[in-house]
Amino acid sequence: MENRKRPLTGVRVVDFSWSVAGPTMTRYLASLGAEVIKVEWPTNPDPMRSAMYLRDETDKTLNNGPFFANLNVGKKSLTINVRSEEGLAVIRDLIRESDVVAESFSASVLERWGLGYGELKKLNPSVVYVSVSGFGHTGPHKNKNTWGPTAQAMSGTTFMSGKPGAPPAGWGWSYLDVASGYMGAVGVLTALSRRQRTGEGARVDMSQVEVGISLVGTALLQAAMTDRSLRNESIPGGNRSVSPDGEVVGFRGDTASPSNVYRSRGDGPNDYCAVSILNDNQWGSLKKALGNPEWAERMVLDTAENRAAHQDEIDTHLGNWMRSYDKYEAMYHLQQHGVPAGAVQTGRDRVEHDPQLRHRKIFTSLQHPHLGTQLFEGVPFRSPSSDYALESRWPVLGNDTEYVLADVLGYSADQISQLRDAHVLWPEGMPANPAVERSLW
């Protein structure tokens, strides 16, 4: 794999990021061929290392968490105490030999280390410094910490979710962490492209809250143009597509009705199929797929506006039809008639039952040193000119410390030994276990 040319082959990233947003960003840089060196110290490791383990796992170390492994596939590990002068001296040497410095701390952390962008430019004038934080590194909120759910609340996305007349429900997963990671990777690629043309480094300052604004959709435009709130007594309207004034809206000015998620055959929590009719032609296709039932042939339903007015009735009839089919049977039958439909898939469905994802090999089988052979999330794009497949490499704590010091920085064996004696490096043979005695460091 390492011999195959990839877009970022030859680019080295010093990765101080942790949790989800930053590691998502550097994960994609690694998938593009960058050498990503994750920097940690075992007394305060990335919390995602112990966030999740395989079912019935009894040996819970900092190296065998599947969630962490998926977030950090393709990376290397340097364990060094950056709170010591000797450790910071090593990091400065590494920055001189690198192309990107990535972090997802609060705004003041690298400044306190003496590694603000001004200092980074002195060490390496062409370095790209990217930070992912809740509010960015400027403005009145720059020093405030956020978590995915709190950033989502500040961005306005939480406000959009919930039952009519009820408090906002928020999103169950930290989607904004993942979206910020994607956008952070785009920012790095943009800065590297600019550096290739000009030779100059760059400062990339990513704000999670600002990324969230792109997910708010029409609510932001509505606030700017109409002074109306997205939410009222009838909105959000479950799985229906609704507009701020309660009318169903659709595509190119047509109303979207029926547009909902319908219970299919079976009583499992995910036995549903989504259908969304965006125009009159698709309504005709739906009628044909259903066998042109008498209820659907009434002229009153031939216009989008009238279907919107009768959507409760339509949902009842369509729901009754759907109960006779498995969700995949319903999806394929409707799609064959030109009806936009999709089965509601669980994680297991996507991994085991989705032929499209299987064909595109989005889940890659890799051998992990502690987890064995597992499926890991691949990259969602393909190009015949580059290889984007993942490497079977993970940042096992301290696994690449010797490589970084000796091969990348050219330190002698005596220099490395002195760093170990000074407890700047993680002692050899120490267990990578959350319960390890912290006083040993």
PDB file of N, CA, C and O in Angstrom, residues 145-193:
ATOM      1  N   ASN A 145     -15.192  26.213  25.600  1.00  0.00           N
ATOM      2  CA  ASN A 145     -15.149  24.836  25.129  1.00  0.00           C
ATOM      3  C   ASN A 145     -16.531  24.390  24.674  1.00  0.00           C
ATOM      4  O   ASN A 145     -17.547  24.821  25.206  1.00  0.00           O
ATOM      5  N   THR A 146     -16.558  23.498  23.695  1.00  0.00           N
ATOM      6  CA  THR A 146     -17.822  22.917  23.251  1.00  0.00           C
ATOM      7  C   THR A 146     -17.652  21.419  23.097  1.00  0.00           C
ATOM      8  O   THR A 146     -16.537  20.900  22.995  1.00  0.00           O
ATOM      9  N   TRP A 147     -18.756  20.714  23.098  1.00  0.00           N
ATOM     10  CA  TRP A 147     -18.851  19.311  22.735  1.00  0.00           C
ATOM     11  C   TRP A 147     -19.792  19.265  21.541  1.00  0.00           C
ATOM     12  O   TRP A 147     -20.488  20.242  21.274  1.00  0.00           O
ATOM     13  N   GLY A 148     -19.825  18.158  20.824  1.00  0.00           N
ATOM     14  CA  GLY A 148     -20.678  18.086  19.641  1.00  0.00           C
ATOM     15  C   GLY A 148     -22.092  18.591  19.886  1.00  0.00           C
ATOM     16  O   GLY A 148     -22.592  19.469  19.164  1.00  0.00           O
ATOM     17  N   PRO A 149     -22.796  18.079  20.913  1.00  0.00           N
ATOM     18  CA  PRO A 149     -24.175  18.518  21.150  1.00  0.00           C
ATOM     19  C   PRO A 149     -24.302  19.996  21.484  1.00  0.00           C
ATOM     20  O   PRO A 149     -25.274  20.647  21.077  1.00  0.00           O
ATOM     21  N   THR A 150     -23.338  20.564  22.227  1.00  0.00           N
ATOM     22  CA  THR A 150     -23.443  21.988  22.561  1.00  0.00           C
ATOM     23  C   THR A 150     -23.152  22.860  21.345  1.00  0.00           C
ATOM     24  O   THR A 150     -23.781  23.902  21.150  1.00  0.00           O
ATOM     25  N   ALA A 151     -22.199  22.437  20.520  1.00  0.00           N
ATOM     26  CA  ALA A 151     -21.932  23.183  19.283  1.00  0.00           C
ATOM     27  C   ALA A 151     -23.147  23.125  18.362  1.00  0.00           C
ATOM     28  O   ALA A 151     -23.485  24.112  17.694  1.00  0.00           O
ATOM     29  N   GLN A 152     -23.824  21.976  18.327  1.00  0.00           N
ATOM     30  CA  GLN A 152     -25.019  21.851  17.500  1.00  0.00           C
ATOM     31  C   GLN A 152     -26.129  22.775  17.991  1.00  0.00           C
ATOM     32  O   GLN A 152     -26.862  23.366  17.192  1.00  0.00           O
ATOM     33  N   ALA A 153     -26.239  22.906  19.296  1.00  0.00           N
ATOM     34  CA  ALA A 153     -27.242  23.826  19.832  1.00  0.00           C
ATOM     35  C   ALA A 153     -26.932  25.258  19.421  1.00  0.00           C
ATOM     36  O   ALA A 153     -27.819  26.009  19.001  1.00  0.00           O
ATOM     37  N   MET A 154     -25.659  25.651  19.531  1.00  0.00           N
ATOM     38  CA  MET A 154     -25.279  27.015  19.175  1.00  0.00           C
ATOM     39  C   MET A 154     -25.415  27.275  17.678  1.00  0.00           C
ATOM     40  O   MET A 154     -25.652  28.407  17.262  1.00  0.00           O
ATOM     41  N   SER A 155     -25.279  26.241  16.853  1.00  0.00           N
ATOM     42  CA  SER A 155     -25.357  26.435  15.410  1.00  0.00           C
ATOM     43  C   SER A 155     -26.791  26.574  14.912  1.00  0.00           C
ATOM     44  O   SER A 155     -27.019  27.028  13.795  1.00  0.00           O
ATOM     45  N   GLY A 156     -27.767  26.153  15.717  1.00  0.00           N
ATOM     46  CA  GLY A 156     -29.165  26.228  15.314  1.00  0.00           C
ATOM     47  C   GLY A 156     -29.752  24.907  14.867  1.00  0.00           C
ATOM     48  O   GLY A 156     -30.955  24.806  14.638  1.00  0.00           O
ATOM     49  N   THR A 157     -28.921  23.862  14.729  1.00  0.00           N
ATOM     50  CA  THR A 157     -29.448  22.587  14.246  1.00  0.00           C
ATOM     51  C   THR A 157     -30.318  21.894  15.292  1.00  0.00           C
ATOM     52  O   THR A 157     -31.292  21.216  14.943  1.00  0.00           O
ATOM     53  N   THR A 158     -29.983  22.035  16.568  1.00  0.00           N
ATOM     54  CA  THR A 158     -30.791  21.405  17.617  1.00  0.00           C
ATOM     55  C   THR A 158     -32.215  21.940  17.602  1.00  0.00           C
ATOM     56  O   THR A 158     -33.182  21.200  17.817  1.00  0.00           O
ATOM     57  N   PHE A 159     -32.370  23.221  17.326  1.00  0.00           N
ATOM     58  CA  PHE A 159     -33.676  23.872  17.318  1.00  0.00           C
ATOM     59  C   PHE A 159     -34.608  23.268  16.291  1.00  0.00           C
ATOM     60  O   PHE A 159     -35.839  23.315  16.434  1.00  0.00           O
ATOM     61  N   MET A 160     -34.053  22.672  15.243  1.00  0.00           N
ATOM     62  CA  MET A 160     -34.860  22.172  14.143  1.00  0.00           C
ATOM     63  C   MET A 160     -35.436  20.781  14.413  1.00  0.00           C
ATOM     64  O   MET A 160     -36.241  20.284  13.635  1.00  0.00           O
ATOM     65  N   SER A 161     -35.015  20.136  15.490  1.00  0.00           N
ATOM     66  CA  SER A 161     -35.389  18.745  15.727  1.00  0.00           C
ATOM     67  C   SER A 161     -36.314  18.632  16.933  1.00  0.00           C
ATOM     68  O   SER A 161     -36.051  19.215  17.982  1.00  0.00           O
ATOM     69  N   GLY A 162     -37.399  17.879  16.785  1.00  0.00           N
ATOM     70  CA  GLY A 162     -38.318  17.667  17.899  1.00  0.00           C
ATOM     71  C   GLY A 162     -39.748  17.521  17.427  1.00  0.00           C
ATOM     72  O   GLY A 162     -40.061  17.738  16.257  1.00  0.00           O
ATOM     73  N   LYS A 163     -40.628  17.181  18.340  1.00  0.00           N
ATOM     74  CA  LYS A 163     -42.039  17.032  18.016  1.00  0.00           C
ATOM     75  C   LYS A 163     -42.746  18.384  18.045  1.00  0.00           C
ATOM     76  O   LYS A 163     -42.328  19.293  18.770  1.00  0.00           O
ATOM     77  N   PRO A 164     -43.827  18.541  17.290  1.00  0.00           N
ATOM     78  CA  PRO A 164     -44.580  19.804  17.303  1.00  0.00           C
ATOM     79  C   PRO A 164     -45.040  20.155  18.712  1.00  0.00           C
ATOM     80  O   PRO A 164     -45.545  19.308  19.452  1.00  0.00           O
ATOM     81  N   GLY A 165     -44.818  21.391  19.097  1.00  0.00           N
ATOM     82  CA  GLY A 165     -45.258  21.857  20.399  1.00  0.00           C
ATOM     83  C   GLY A 165     -44.404  21.403  21.558  1.00  0.00           C
ATOM     84  O   GLY A 165     -44.712  21.699  22.714  1.00  0.00           O
ATOM     85  N   ALA A 166     -43.325  20.667  21.281  1.00  0.00           N
ATOM     86  CA  ALA A 166     -42.452  20.152  22.334  1.00  0.00           C
ATOM     87  C   ALA A 166     -41.102  20.861  22.274  1.00  0.00           C
ATOM     88  O   ALA A 166     -40.764  21.488  21.263  1.00  0.00           O
ATOM     89  N   PRO A 167     -40.311  20.779  23.346  1.00  0.00           N
ATOM     90  CA  PRO A 167     -38.984  21.402  23.316  1.00  0.00           C
ATOM     91  C   PRO A 167     -38.113  20.783  22.238  1.00  0.00           C
ATOM     92  O   PRO A 167     -38.340  19.645  21.813  1.00  0.00           O
ATOM     93  N   PRO A 168     -37.098  21.507  21.770  1.00  0.00           N
ATOM     94  CA  PRO A 168     -36.176  20.940  20.790  1.00  0.00           C
ATOM     95  C   PRO A 168     -35.566  19.645  21.321  1.00  0.00           C
ATOM     96  O   PRO A 168     -35.202  19.547  22.493  1.00  0.00           O
ATOM     97  N   ALA A 169     -35.441  18.648  20.439  1.00  0.00           N
ATOM     98  CA  ALA A 169     -34.947  17.339  20.870  1.00  0.00           C
ATOM     99  C   ALA A 169     -33.451  17.173  20.640  1.00  0.00           C
ATOM    100  O   ALA A 169     -32.799  16.388  21.313  1.00  0.00           O
ATOM    101  N   GLY A 170     -32.898  17.917  19.708  1.00  0.00           N
ATOM    102  CA  GLY A 170     -31.481  17.745  19.399  1.00  0.00           C
ATOM    103  C   GLY A 170     -31.242  16.509  18.560  1.00  0.00           C
ATOM    104  O   GLY A 170     -32.156  15.764  18.221  1.00  0.00           O
ATOM    105  N   TRP A 171     -29.970  16.285  18.229  1.00  0.00           N
ATOM    106  CA  TRP A 171     -29.574  15.140  17.417  1.00  0.00           C
ATOM    107  C   TRP A 171     -28.891  14.125  18.316  1.00  0.00           C
ATOM    108  O   TRP A 171     -28.088  14.459  19.175  1.00  0.00           O
ATOM    109  N   GLY A 172     -29.183  12.855  18.104  1.00  0.00           N
ATOM    110  CA  GLY A 172     -28.659  11.830  18.988  1.00  0.00           C
ATOM    111  C   GLY A 172     -27.164  11.619  18.881  1.00  0.00           C
ATOM    112  O   GLY A 172     -26.512  11.240  19.846  1.00  0.00           O
ATOM    113  N   TRP A 173     -26.604  11.863  17.730  1.00  0.00           N
ATOM    114  CA  TRP A 173     -25.166  11.645  17.511  1.00  0.00           C
ATOM    115  C   TRP A 173     -24.513  12.971  17.176  1.00  0.00           C
ATOM    116  O   TRP A 173     -25.159  13.880  16.684  1.00  0.00           O
ATOM    117  N   SER A 174     -23.215  13.072  17.437  1.00  0.00           N
ATOM    118  CA  SER A 174     -22.494  14.326  17.209  1.00  0.00           C
ATOM    119  C   SER A 174     -22.146  14.492  15.728  1.00  0.00           C
ATOM    120  O   SER A 174     -20.986  14.427  15.316  1.00  0.00           O
ATOM    121  N   TYR A 175     -23.179  14.709  14.921  1.00  0.00           N
ATOM    122  CA  TYR A 175     -22.966  14.877  13.486  1.00  0.00           C
ATOM    123  C   TYR A 175     -22.041  16.047  13.188  1.00  0.00           C
ATOM    124  O   TYR A 175     -21.289  16.032  12.216  1.00  0.00           O
ATOM    125  N   LEU A 176     -22.104  17.063  14.023  1.00  0.00           N
ATOM    126  CA  LEU A 176     -21.294  18.243  13.763  1.00  0.00           C
ATOM    127  C   LEU A 176     -19.806  17.957  13.973  1.00  0.00           C
ATOM    128  O   LEU A 176     -18.958  18.587  13.345  1.00  0.00           O
ATOM    129  N   ASP A 177     -19.473  17.020  14.844  1.00  0.00           N
ATOM    130  CA  ASP A 177     -18.070  16.605  14.969  1.00  0.00           C
ATOM    131  C   ASP A 177     -17.574  16.023  13.654  1.00  0.00           C
ATOM    132  O   ASP A 177     -16.480  16.340  13.183  1.00  0.00           O
ATOM    133  N   VAL A 178     -18.368  15.150  13.062  1.00  0.00           N
ATOM    134  CA  VAL A 178     -17.967  14.486  11.820  1.00  0.00           C
ATOM    135  C   VAL A 178     -17.910  15.497  10.676  1.00  0.00           C
ATOM    136  O   VAL A 178     -16.943  15.541   9.907  1.00  0.00           O
ATOM    137  N   ALA A 179     -18.951  16.335  10.553  1.00  0.00           N
ATOM    138  CA  ALA A 179     -18.972  17.333   9.485  1.00  0.00           C
ATOM    139  C   ALA A 179     -17.793  18.295   9.613  1.00  0.00           C
ATOM    140  O   ALA A 179     -17.194  18.696   8.595  1.00  0.00           O
ATOM    141  N   SER A 180     -17.434  18.669  10.828  1.00  0.00           N
ATOM    142  CA  SER A 180     -16.294  19.561  11.029  1.00  0.00           C
ATOM    143  C   SER A 180     -14.997  18.886  10.615  1.00  0.00           C
ATOM    144  O   SER A 180     -14.083  19.534  10.083  1.00  0.00           O
ATOM    145  N   GLY A 181     -14.902  17.570  10.852  1.00  0.00           N
ATOM    146  CA  GLY A 181     -13.722  16.851  10.405  1.00  0.00           C
ATOM    147  C   GLY A 181     -13.583  16.868   8.897  1.00  0.00           C
ATOM    148  O   GLY A 181     -12.488  17.086   8.350  1.00  0.00           O
ATOM    149  N   TYR A 182     -14.704  16.658   8.194  1.00  0.00           N
ATOM    150  CA  TYR A 182     -14.676  16.713   6.729  1.00  0.00           C
ATOM    151  C   TYR A 182     -14.218  18.095   6.256  1.00  0.00           C
ATOM    152  O   TYR A 182     -13.352  18.217   5.373  1.00  0.00           O
ATOM    153  N   MET A 183     -14.821  19.148   6.833  1.00  0.00           N
ATOM    154  CA  MET A 183     -14.502  20.495   6.390  1.00  0.00           C
ATOM    155  C   MET A 183     -13.068  20.868   6.766  1.00  0.00           C
ATOM    156  O   MET A 183     -12.401  21.606   6.027  1.00  0.00           O
ATOM    157  N   GLY A 184     -12.596  20.370   7.905  1.00  0.00           N
ATOM    158  CA  GLY A 184     -11.208  20.616   8.281  1.00  0.00           C
ATOM    159  C   GLY A 184     -10.245  20.023   7.265  1.00  0.00           C
ATOM    160  O   GLY A 184      -9.235  20.644   6.897  1.00  0.00           O
ATOM    161  N   ALA A 185     -10.556  18.804   6.783  1.00  0.00           N
ATOM    162  CA  ALA A 185      -9.713  18.182   5.766  1.00  0.00           C
ATOM    163  C   ALA A 185      -9.716  19.004   4.481  1.00  0.00           C
ATOM    164  O   ALA A 185      -8.671  19.173   3.829  1.00  0.00           O
ATOM    165  N   VAL A 186     -10.886  19.545   4.112  1.00  0.00           N
ATOM    166  CA  VAL A 186     -10.963  20.407   2.929  1.00  0.00           C
ATOM    167  C   VAL A 186     -10.078  21.635   3.120  1.00  0.00           C
ATOM    168  O   VAL A 186      -9.361  22.069   2.201  1.00  0.00           O
ATOM    169  N   GLY A 187     -10.113  22.211   4.320  1.00  0.00           N
ATOM    170  CA  GLY A 187      -9.279  23.376   4.600  1.00  0.00           C
ATOM    171  C   GLY A 187      -7.800  23.075   4.464  1.00  0.00           C
ATOM    172  O   GLY A 187      -7.029  23.881   3.908  1.00  0.00           O
ATOM    173  N   VAL A 188      -7.379  21.915   4.953  1.00  0.00           N
ATOM    174  CA  VAL A 188      -5.970  21.527   4.838  1.00  0.00           C
ATOM    175  C   VAL A 188      -5.588  21.339   3.376  1.00  0.00           C
ATOM    176  O   VAL A 188      -4.525  21.805   2.927  1.00  0.00           O
ATOM    177  N   LEU A 189      -6.440  20.660   2.611  1.00  0.00           N
ATOM    178  CA  LEU A 189      -6.133  20.432   1.193  1.00  0.00           C
ATOM    179  C   LEU A 189      -6.017  21.751   0.434  1.00  0.00           C
ATOM    180  O   LEU A 189      -5.150  21.920  -0.432  1.00  0.00           O
ATOM    181  N   THR A 190      -6.900  22.701   0.781  1.00  0.00           N
ATOM    182  CA  THR A 190      -6.848  24.014   0.143  1.00  0.00           C
ATOM    183  C   THR A 190      -5.530  24.716   0.461  1.00  0.00           C
ATOM    184  O   THR A 190      -4.877  25.295  -0.423  1.00  0.00           O
ATOM    185  N   ALA A 191      -5.119  24.654   1.737  1.00  0.00           N
ATOM    186  CA  ALA A 191      -3.870  25.308   2.149  1.00  0.00           C
ATOM    187  C   ALA A 191      -2.660  24.645   1.507  1.00  0.00           C
ATOM    188  O   ALA A 191      -1.700  25.321   1.103  1.00  0.00           O
ATOM    189  N   LEU A 192      -2.677  23.314   1.385  1.00  0.00           N
ATOM    190  CA  LEU A 192      -1.562  22.622   0.749  1.00  0.00           C
ATOM    191  C   LEU A 192      -1.484  22.950  -0.740  1.00  0.00           C
ATOM    192  O   LEU A 192      -0.391  23.080  -1.309  1.00  0.00           O
ATOM    193  N   SER A 193      -2.648  23.078  -1.376  1.00  0.00           N
ATOM    194  CA  SER A 193      -2.661  23.456  -2.793  1.00  0.00           C
ATOM    195  C   SER A 193      -2.075  24.851  -2.981  1.00  0.00           C
ATOM    196  O   SER A 193      -1.280  25.089  -3.902  1.00  0.00           O
TER     197      SER A 193
END
